[in-house]
CSV table of C-alpha atoms in Angstrom, one decimal:
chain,number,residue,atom,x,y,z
M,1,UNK,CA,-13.8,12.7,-5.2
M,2,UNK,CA,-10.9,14.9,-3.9
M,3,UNK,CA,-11.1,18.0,-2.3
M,4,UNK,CA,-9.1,20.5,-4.8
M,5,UNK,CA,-7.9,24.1,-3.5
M,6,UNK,CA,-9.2,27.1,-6.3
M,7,UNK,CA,-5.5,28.2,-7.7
M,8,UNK,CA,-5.3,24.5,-8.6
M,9,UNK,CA,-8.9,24.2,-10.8
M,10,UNK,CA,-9.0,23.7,-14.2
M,11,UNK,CA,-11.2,24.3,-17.3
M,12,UNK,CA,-12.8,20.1,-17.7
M,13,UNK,CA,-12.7,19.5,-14.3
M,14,UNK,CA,-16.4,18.0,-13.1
M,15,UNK,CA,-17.6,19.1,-10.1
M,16,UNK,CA,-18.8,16.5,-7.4
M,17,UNK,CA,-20.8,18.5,-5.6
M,18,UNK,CA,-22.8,22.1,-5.7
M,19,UNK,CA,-20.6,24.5,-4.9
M,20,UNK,CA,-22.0,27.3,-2.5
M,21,UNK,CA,-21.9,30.7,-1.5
M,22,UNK,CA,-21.2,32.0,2.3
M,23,UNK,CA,-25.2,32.5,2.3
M,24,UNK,CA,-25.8,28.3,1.3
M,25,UNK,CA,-27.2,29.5,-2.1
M,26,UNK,CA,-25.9,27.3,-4.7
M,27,UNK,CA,-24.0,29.0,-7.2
M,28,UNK,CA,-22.7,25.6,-9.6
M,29,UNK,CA,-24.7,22.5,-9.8
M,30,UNK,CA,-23.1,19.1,-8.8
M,31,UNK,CA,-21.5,17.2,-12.4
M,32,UNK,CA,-21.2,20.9,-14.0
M,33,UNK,CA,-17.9,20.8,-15.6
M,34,UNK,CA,-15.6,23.8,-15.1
M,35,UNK,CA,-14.4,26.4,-18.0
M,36,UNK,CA,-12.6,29.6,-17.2
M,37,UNK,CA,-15.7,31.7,-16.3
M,38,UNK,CA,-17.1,29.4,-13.9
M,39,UNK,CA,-13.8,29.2,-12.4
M,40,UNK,CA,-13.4,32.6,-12.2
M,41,UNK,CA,-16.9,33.1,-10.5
M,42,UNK,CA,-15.6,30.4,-7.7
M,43,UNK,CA,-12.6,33.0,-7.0
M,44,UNK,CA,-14.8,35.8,-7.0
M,45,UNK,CA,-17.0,34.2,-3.8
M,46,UNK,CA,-13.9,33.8,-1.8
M,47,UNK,CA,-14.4,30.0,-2.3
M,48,UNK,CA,-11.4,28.5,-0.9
M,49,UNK,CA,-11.4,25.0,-2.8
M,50,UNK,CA,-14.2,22.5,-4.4
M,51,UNK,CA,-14.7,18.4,-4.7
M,52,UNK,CA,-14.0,17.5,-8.2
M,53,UNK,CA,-14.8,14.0,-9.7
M,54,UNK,CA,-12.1,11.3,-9.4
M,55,UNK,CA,-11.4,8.8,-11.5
M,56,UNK,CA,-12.5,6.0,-9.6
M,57,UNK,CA,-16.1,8.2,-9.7
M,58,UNK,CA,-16.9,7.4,-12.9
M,59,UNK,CA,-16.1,3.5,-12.4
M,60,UNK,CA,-19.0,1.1,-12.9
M,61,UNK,CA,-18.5,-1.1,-10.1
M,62,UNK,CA,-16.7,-1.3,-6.4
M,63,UNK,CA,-13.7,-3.1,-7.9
M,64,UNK,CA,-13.2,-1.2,-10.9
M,65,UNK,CA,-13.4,2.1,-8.1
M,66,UNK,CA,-10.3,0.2,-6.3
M,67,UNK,CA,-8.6,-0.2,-9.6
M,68,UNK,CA,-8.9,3.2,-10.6
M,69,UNK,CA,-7.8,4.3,-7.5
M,70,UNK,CA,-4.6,7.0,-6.9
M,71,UNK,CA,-3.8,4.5,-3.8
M,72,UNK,CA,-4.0,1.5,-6.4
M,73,UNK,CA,-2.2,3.4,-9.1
M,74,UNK,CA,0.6,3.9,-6.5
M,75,UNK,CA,1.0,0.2,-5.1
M,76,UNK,CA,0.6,-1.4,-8.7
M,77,UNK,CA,4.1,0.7,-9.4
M,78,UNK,CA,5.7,-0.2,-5.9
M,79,UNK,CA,4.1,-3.8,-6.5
M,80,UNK,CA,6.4,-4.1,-9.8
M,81,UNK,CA,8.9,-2.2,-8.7
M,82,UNK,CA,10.2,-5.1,-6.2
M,83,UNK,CA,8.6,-7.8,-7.6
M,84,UNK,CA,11.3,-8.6,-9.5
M,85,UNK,CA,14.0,-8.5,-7.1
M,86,UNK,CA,11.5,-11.3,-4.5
M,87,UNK,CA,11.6,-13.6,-8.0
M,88,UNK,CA,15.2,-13.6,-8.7
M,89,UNK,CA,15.3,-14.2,-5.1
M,90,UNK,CA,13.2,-17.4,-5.1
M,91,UNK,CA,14.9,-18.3,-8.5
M,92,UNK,CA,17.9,-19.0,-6.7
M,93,UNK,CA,16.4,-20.8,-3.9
M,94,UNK,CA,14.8,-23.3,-5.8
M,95,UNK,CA,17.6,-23.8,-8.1
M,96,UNK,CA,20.4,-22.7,-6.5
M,97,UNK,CA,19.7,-23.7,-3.0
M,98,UNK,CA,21.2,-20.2,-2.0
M,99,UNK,CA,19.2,-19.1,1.1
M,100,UNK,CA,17.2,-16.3,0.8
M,101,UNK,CA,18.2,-13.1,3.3
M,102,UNK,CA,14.9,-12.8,5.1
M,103,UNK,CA,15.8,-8.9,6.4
M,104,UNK,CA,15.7,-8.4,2.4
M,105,UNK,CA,11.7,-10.4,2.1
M,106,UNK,CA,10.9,-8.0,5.0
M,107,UNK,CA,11.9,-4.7,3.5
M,108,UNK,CA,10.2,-5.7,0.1
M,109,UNK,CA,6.8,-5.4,2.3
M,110,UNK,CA,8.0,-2.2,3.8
M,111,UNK,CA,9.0,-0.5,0.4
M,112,UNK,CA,5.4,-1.8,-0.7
M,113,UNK,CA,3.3,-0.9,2.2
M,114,UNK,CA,5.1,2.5,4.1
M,115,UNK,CA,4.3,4.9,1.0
M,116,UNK,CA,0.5,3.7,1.5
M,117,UNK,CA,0.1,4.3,5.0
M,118,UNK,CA,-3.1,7.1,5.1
M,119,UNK,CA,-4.7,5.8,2.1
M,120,UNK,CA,-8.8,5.0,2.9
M,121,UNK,CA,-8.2,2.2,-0.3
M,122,UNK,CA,-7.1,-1.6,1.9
M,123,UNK,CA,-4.5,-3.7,0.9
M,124,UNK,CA,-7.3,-6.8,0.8
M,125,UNK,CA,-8.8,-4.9,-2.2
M,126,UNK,CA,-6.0,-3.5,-3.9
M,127,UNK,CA,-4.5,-7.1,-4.2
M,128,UNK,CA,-8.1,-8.3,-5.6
M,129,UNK,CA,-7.8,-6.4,-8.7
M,130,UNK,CA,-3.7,-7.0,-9.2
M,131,UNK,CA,-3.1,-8.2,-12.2
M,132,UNK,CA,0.1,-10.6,-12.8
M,133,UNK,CA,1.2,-12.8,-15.9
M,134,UNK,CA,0.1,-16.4,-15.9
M,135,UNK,CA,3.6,-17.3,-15.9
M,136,UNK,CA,4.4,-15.5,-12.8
M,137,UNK,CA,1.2,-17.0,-10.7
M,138,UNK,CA,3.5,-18.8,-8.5
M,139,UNK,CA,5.8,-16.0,-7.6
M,140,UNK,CA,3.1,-13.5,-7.1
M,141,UNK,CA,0.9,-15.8,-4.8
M,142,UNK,CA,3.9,-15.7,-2.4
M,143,UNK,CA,4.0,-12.3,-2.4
M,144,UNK,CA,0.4,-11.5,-1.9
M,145,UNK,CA,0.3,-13.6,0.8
M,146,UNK,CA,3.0,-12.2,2.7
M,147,UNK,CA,1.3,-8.8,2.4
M,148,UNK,CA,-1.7,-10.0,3.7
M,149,UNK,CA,0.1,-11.8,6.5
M,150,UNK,CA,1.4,-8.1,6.9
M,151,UNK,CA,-1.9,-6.4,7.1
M,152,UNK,CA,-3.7,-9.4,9.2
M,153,UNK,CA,-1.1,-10.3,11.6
M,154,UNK,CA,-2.4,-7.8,14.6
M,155,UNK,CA,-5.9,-9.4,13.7
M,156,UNK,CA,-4.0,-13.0,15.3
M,157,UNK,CA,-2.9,-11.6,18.1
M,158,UNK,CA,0.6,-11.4,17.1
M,159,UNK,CA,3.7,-9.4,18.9
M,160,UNK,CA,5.7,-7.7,16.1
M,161,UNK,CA,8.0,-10.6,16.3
M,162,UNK,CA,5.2,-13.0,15.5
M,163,UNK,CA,4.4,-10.8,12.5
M,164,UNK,CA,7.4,-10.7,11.0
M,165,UNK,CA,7.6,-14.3,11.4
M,166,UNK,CA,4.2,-14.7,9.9
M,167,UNK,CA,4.9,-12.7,6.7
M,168,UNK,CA,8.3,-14.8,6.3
M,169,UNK,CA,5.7,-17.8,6.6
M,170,UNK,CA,4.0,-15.9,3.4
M,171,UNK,CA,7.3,-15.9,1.7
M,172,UNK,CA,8.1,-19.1,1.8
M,173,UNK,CA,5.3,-21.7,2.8
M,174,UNK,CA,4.2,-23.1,-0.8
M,175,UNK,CA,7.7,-23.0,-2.8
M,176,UNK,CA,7.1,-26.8,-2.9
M,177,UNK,CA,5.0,-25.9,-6.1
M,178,UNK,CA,8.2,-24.9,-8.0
M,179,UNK,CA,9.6,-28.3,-7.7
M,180,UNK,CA,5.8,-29.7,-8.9
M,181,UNK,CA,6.1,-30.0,-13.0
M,182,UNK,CA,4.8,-26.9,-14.6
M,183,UNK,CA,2.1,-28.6,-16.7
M,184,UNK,CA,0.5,-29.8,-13.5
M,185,UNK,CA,0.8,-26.1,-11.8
M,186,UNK,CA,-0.4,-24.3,-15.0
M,187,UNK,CA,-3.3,-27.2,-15.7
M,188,UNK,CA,-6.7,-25.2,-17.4
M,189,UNK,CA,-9.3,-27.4,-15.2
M,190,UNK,CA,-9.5,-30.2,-13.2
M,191,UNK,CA,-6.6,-32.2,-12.3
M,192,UNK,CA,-6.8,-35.9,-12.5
M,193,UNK,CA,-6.7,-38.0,-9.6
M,194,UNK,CA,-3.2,-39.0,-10.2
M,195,UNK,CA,-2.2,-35.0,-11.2
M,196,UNK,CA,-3.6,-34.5,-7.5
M,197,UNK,CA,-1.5,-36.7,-5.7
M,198,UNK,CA,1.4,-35.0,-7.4
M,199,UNK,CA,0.3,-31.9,-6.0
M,200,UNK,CA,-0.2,-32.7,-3.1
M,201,UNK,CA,3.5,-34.0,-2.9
M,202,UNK,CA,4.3,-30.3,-2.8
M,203,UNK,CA,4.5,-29.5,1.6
M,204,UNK,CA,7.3,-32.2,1.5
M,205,UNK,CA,9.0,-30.8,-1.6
M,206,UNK,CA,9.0,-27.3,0.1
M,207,UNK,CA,10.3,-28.9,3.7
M,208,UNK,CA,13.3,-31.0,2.3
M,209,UNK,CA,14.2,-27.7,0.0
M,210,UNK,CA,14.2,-25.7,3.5
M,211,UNK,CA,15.3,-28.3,5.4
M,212,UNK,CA,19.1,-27.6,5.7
M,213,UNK,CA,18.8,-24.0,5.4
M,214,UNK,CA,18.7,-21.4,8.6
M,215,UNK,CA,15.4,-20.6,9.2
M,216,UNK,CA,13.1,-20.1,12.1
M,217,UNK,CA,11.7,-23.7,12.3
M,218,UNK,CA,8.0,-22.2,12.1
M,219,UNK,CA,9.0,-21.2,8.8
M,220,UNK,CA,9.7,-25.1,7.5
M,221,UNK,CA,6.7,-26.4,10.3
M,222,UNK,CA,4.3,-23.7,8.1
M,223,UNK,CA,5.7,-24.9,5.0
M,224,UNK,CA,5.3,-28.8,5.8
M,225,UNK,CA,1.7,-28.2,7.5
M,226,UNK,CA,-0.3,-25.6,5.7
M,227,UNK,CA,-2.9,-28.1,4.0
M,228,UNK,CA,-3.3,-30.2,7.3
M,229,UNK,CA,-6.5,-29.3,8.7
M,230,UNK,CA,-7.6,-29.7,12.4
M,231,UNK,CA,-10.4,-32.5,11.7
M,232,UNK,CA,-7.5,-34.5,10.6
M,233,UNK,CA,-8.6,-34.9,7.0
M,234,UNK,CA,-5.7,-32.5,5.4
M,235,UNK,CA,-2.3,-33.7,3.8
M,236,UNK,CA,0.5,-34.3,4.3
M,237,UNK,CA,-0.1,-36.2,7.9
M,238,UNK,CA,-3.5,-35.5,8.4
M,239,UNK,CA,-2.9,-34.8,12.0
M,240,UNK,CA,-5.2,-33.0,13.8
M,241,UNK,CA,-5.6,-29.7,16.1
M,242,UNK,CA,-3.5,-30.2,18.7
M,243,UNK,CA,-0.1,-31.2,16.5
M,244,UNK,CA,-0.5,-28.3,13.7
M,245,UNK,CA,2.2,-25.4,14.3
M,246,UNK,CA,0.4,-21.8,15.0
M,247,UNK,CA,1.7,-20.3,12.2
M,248,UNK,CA,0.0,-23.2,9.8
M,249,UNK,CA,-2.8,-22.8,10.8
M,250,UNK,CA,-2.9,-19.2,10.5
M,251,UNK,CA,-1.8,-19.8,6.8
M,252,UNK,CA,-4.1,-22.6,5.8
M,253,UNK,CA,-6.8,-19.7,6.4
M,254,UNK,CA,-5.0,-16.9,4.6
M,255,UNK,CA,-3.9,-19.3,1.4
M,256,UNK,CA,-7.4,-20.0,1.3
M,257,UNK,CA,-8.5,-16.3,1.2
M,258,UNK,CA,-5.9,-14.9,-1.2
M,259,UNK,CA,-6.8,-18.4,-4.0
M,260,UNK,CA,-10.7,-17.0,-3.7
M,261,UNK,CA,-10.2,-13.2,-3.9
M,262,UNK,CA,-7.3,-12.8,-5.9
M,263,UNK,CA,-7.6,-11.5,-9.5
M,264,UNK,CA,-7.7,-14.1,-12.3
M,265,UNK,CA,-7.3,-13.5,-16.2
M,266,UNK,CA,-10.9,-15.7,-16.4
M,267,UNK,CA,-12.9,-14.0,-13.4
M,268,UNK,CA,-13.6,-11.3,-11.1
M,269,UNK,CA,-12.2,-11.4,-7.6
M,270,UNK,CA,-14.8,-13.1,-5.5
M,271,UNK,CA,-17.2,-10.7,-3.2
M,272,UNK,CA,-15.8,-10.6,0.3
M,273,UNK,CA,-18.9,-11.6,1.9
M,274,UNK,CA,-19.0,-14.5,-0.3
M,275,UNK,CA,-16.0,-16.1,0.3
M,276,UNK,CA,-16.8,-15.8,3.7
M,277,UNK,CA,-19.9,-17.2,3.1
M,278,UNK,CA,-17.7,-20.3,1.6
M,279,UNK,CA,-15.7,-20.1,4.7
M,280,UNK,CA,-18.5,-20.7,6.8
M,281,UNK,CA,-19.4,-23.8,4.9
M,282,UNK,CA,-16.7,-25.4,4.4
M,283,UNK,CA,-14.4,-24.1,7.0
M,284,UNK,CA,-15.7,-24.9,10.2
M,285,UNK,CA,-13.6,-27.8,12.1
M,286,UNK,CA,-11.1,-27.4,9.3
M,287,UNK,CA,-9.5,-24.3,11.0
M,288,UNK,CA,-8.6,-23.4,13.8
M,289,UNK,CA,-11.9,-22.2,15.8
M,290,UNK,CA,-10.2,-18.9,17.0
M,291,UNK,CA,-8.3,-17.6,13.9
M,292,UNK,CA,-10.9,-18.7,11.5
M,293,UNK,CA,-14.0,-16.9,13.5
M,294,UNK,CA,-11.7,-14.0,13.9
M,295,UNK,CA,-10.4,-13.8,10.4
M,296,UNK,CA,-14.0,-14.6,8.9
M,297,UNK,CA,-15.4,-11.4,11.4
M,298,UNK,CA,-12.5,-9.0,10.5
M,299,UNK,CA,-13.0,-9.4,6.9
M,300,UNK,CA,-16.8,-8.5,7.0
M,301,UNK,CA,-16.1,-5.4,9.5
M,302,UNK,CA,-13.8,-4.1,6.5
M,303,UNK,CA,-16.9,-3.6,4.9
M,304,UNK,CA,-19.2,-1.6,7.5
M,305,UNK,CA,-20.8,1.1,5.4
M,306,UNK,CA,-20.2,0.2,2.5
M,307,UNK,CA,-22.9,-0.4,-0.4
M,308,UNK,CA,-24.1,-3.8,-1.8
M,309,UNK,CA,-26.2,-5.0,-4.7
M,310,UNK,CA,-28.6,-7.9,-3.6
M,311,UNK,CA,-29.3,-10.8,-5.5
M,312,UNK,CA,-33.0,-9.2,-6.2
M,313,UNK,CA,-30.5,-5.9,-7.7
M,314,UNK,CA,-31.8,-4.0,-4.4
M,315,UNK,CA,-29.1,-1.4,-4.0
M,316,UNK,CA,-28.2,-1.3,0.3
M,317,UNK,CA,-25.8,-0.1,3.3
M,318,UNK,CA,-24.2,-2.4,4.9
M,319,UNK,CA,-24.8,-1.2,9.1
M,320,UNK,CA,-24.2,-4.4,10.9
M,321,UNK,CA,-22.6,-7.5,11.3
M,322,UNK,CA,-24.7,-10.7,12.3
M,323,UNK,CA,-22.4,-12.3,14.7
M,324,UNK,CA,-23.9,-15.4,13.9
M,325,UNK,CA,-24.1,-15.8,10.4
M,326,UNK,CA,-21.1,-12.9,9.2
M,327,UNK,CA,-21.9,-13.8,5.3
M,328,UNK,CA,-25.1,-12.2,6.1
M,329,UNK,CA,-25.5,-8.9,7.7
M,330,UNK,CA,-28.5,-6.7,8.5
M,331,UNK,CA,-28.3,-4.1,5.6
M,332,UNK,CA,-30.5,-0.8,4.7
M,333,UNK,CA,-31.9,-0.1,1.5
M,334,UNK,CA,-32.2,3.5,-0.5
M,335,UNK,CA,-35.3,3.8,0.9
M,336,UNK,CA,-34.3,3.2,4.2
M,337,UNK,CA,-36.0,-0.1,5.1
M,338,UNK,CA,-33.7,-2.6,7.2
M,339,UNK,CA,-33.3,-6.3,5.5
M,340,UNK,CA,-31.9,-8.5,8.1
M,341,UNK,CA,-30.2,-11.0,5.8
M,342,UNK,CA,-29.9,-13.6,8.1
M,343,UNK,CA,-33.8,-13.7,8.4
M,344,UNK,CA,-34.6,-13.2,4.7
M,345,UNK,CA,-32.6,-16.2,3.3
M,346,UNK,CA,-33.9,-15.7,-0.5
M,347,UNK,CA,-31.7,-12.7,-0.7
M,348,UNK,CA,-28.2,-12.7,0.0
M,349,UNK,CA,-25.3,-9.8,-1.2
M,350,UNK,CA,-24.4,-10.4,-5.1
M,351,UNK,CA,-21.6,-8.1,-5.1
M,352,UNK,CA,-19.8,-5.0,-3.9
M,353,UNK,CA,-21.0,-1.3,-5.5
């Protein structure tokens, strides 16, 4: 809902909630939708402005809210606006071997991000209900990762050095996949074991490309390690913890995040606590133990008071986060009774509301 100031009312505006008079006596029920008398009645009680029904209101589900969102209606035209100037960019990178100016990569993310600044709508869930052309998938991953490496990078720890090094990381860490042949990129379903070894060719396609170009040598280490994991049983190397560059293992986490909750012509984003449910199975050893419990514990605090649909289609609060199991917080239904979700493990959050 937004707050609206009287002069500015008019008629077919739905109210969001009663309107009162200085006494507390309502004067206009809550969903009443306004024609010239009624707003000439709000004048005439000295009432000084009124909440009136967004659209995001009338939106079925949390996602849909996001997507019908002023804050999303805003970055969708800043999104495009420099999209295409980061894929003519890359264009000539990959073709042209003509190196990239990375001051111009960072002021993309400022031109998307500054106008933003104040708006309650995150960047996280704005990016989960983006929609790109197929044919663009590569191009746009980049991008999405960088701005999440620009909205995550005080989460790491990182001095404002480290963050623009990060989001550079985002930029340029899987343009190995360009040199990959399209029909394996742009495969419906599962690749074939041989498809898969080509694919995984795609870390040392992106470090030779950067290999003789001046960048930050994070930037080619991120590109050559993101897929290693610290159990050893990633790719290129498989090496293990102690040889993977910071920055890699920062992005092995984030690449994961954005390929789960980004938006897909064939699905719905992925629920956030879901895909840190799938995080916590599948992640742990994999990643680095301090960025991935910190990552996995930032993401659910995002979602603090916010309301969930069970798996049962019990409609709750979430009010706080289990430390120990984050997939699964303790959560209050409509009717006020506490469900400790790490306890009550036949229910479990179906979706965002």
């Amino acid at each position: 809902m937004e707050l609206i100031a009287t002069p500015a009312l008019k008629p077919g505006m739905e109210l969001a909630e009663d309107v009162l008079d200085n006494r507390g006596h309502v004067i206009i029920r809550k969903g009443i939708k306004l024609d010239k008398i009624l707003i000439e009645k709000i004048k005439l009680n000295s009432i000084y402005c009124v909440n009136i029904m967004e659209a995001e209101d009338y939106a079925s589900s949390y996602f849909d809210k996001v997507k019908k969102s002023k804050a999303f209606e805003k970055f969708n035209e800043l999104y495009f606006e420099n999209f295409t100037a980061y894929k003519v960019s890359v264009e000539f990178l990959v073709y042209n071997k003509a190196p990239i100016n990375n001051d111009d990569l960072l002021g993309i993310i400022d031109n998307i991000t500054k106008p933003l600044i104040g708006h309650k709508t995150t960047m996280l869930d704005m990016l989960s209900v983006l929609g790109t052309e197929d044919k663009d998938f590569l191009f746009a991953h980049g991008l999405n990762v960088a701005l999440i490496c620009n909205y995550t990078a005080s989460w790491f720890g990182l001095d404002e050095e480290e963050k623009k090094l990060l989001i550079l990381c985002g930029f340029y860490y899987d343009i190995g996949k360009f040199l990959v042949p399209k029909e394996i990129i742009f495969k419906q379903g599962k690749l074939t074991d041989e498809e898969f070894d080509t694919m995984k060719k795609h870390p040392v396609l992106g470090y030779s490309l950067l290999q003789n170009i001046n960048l930050d040598p994070n930037i080619k280490l991120a590109t050559l390690m993101h897929h290693e994991r610290c159990d050893g049983s990633g790719y290129p190397q498989k090496i293990t913890e102690e040889k993977i560059n910071k920055f890699a293992k920062i992005i092995a986490i984030l690449d994961a995040y954005e390929a789960m909750t980004s938006y897909r012509s064939y699905r719905e984003p992925l629920c956030p606590f879901k895909v840190v449910e799938i995080l916590e199975r599948d992640g742990f050893g994999k990643y680095d133990t301090e960025y991935y419990l910190t990552f996995r514990k930032r993401i659910v605090d995002e979602y603090i008071g916010k309301e969930v649909q069970l798996n049962d289609g019990t409609i709750c609060k979430v009010v706080l986060i289990n430390n120990h199991s984050l997939s699964r917080p303790m959560v209050m239904s409509d009717s006020g009774m506490y469900i400790d979700l790490s306890k009550e493990k036949q229910l479990s959050i179906a979706q965002l509301i």
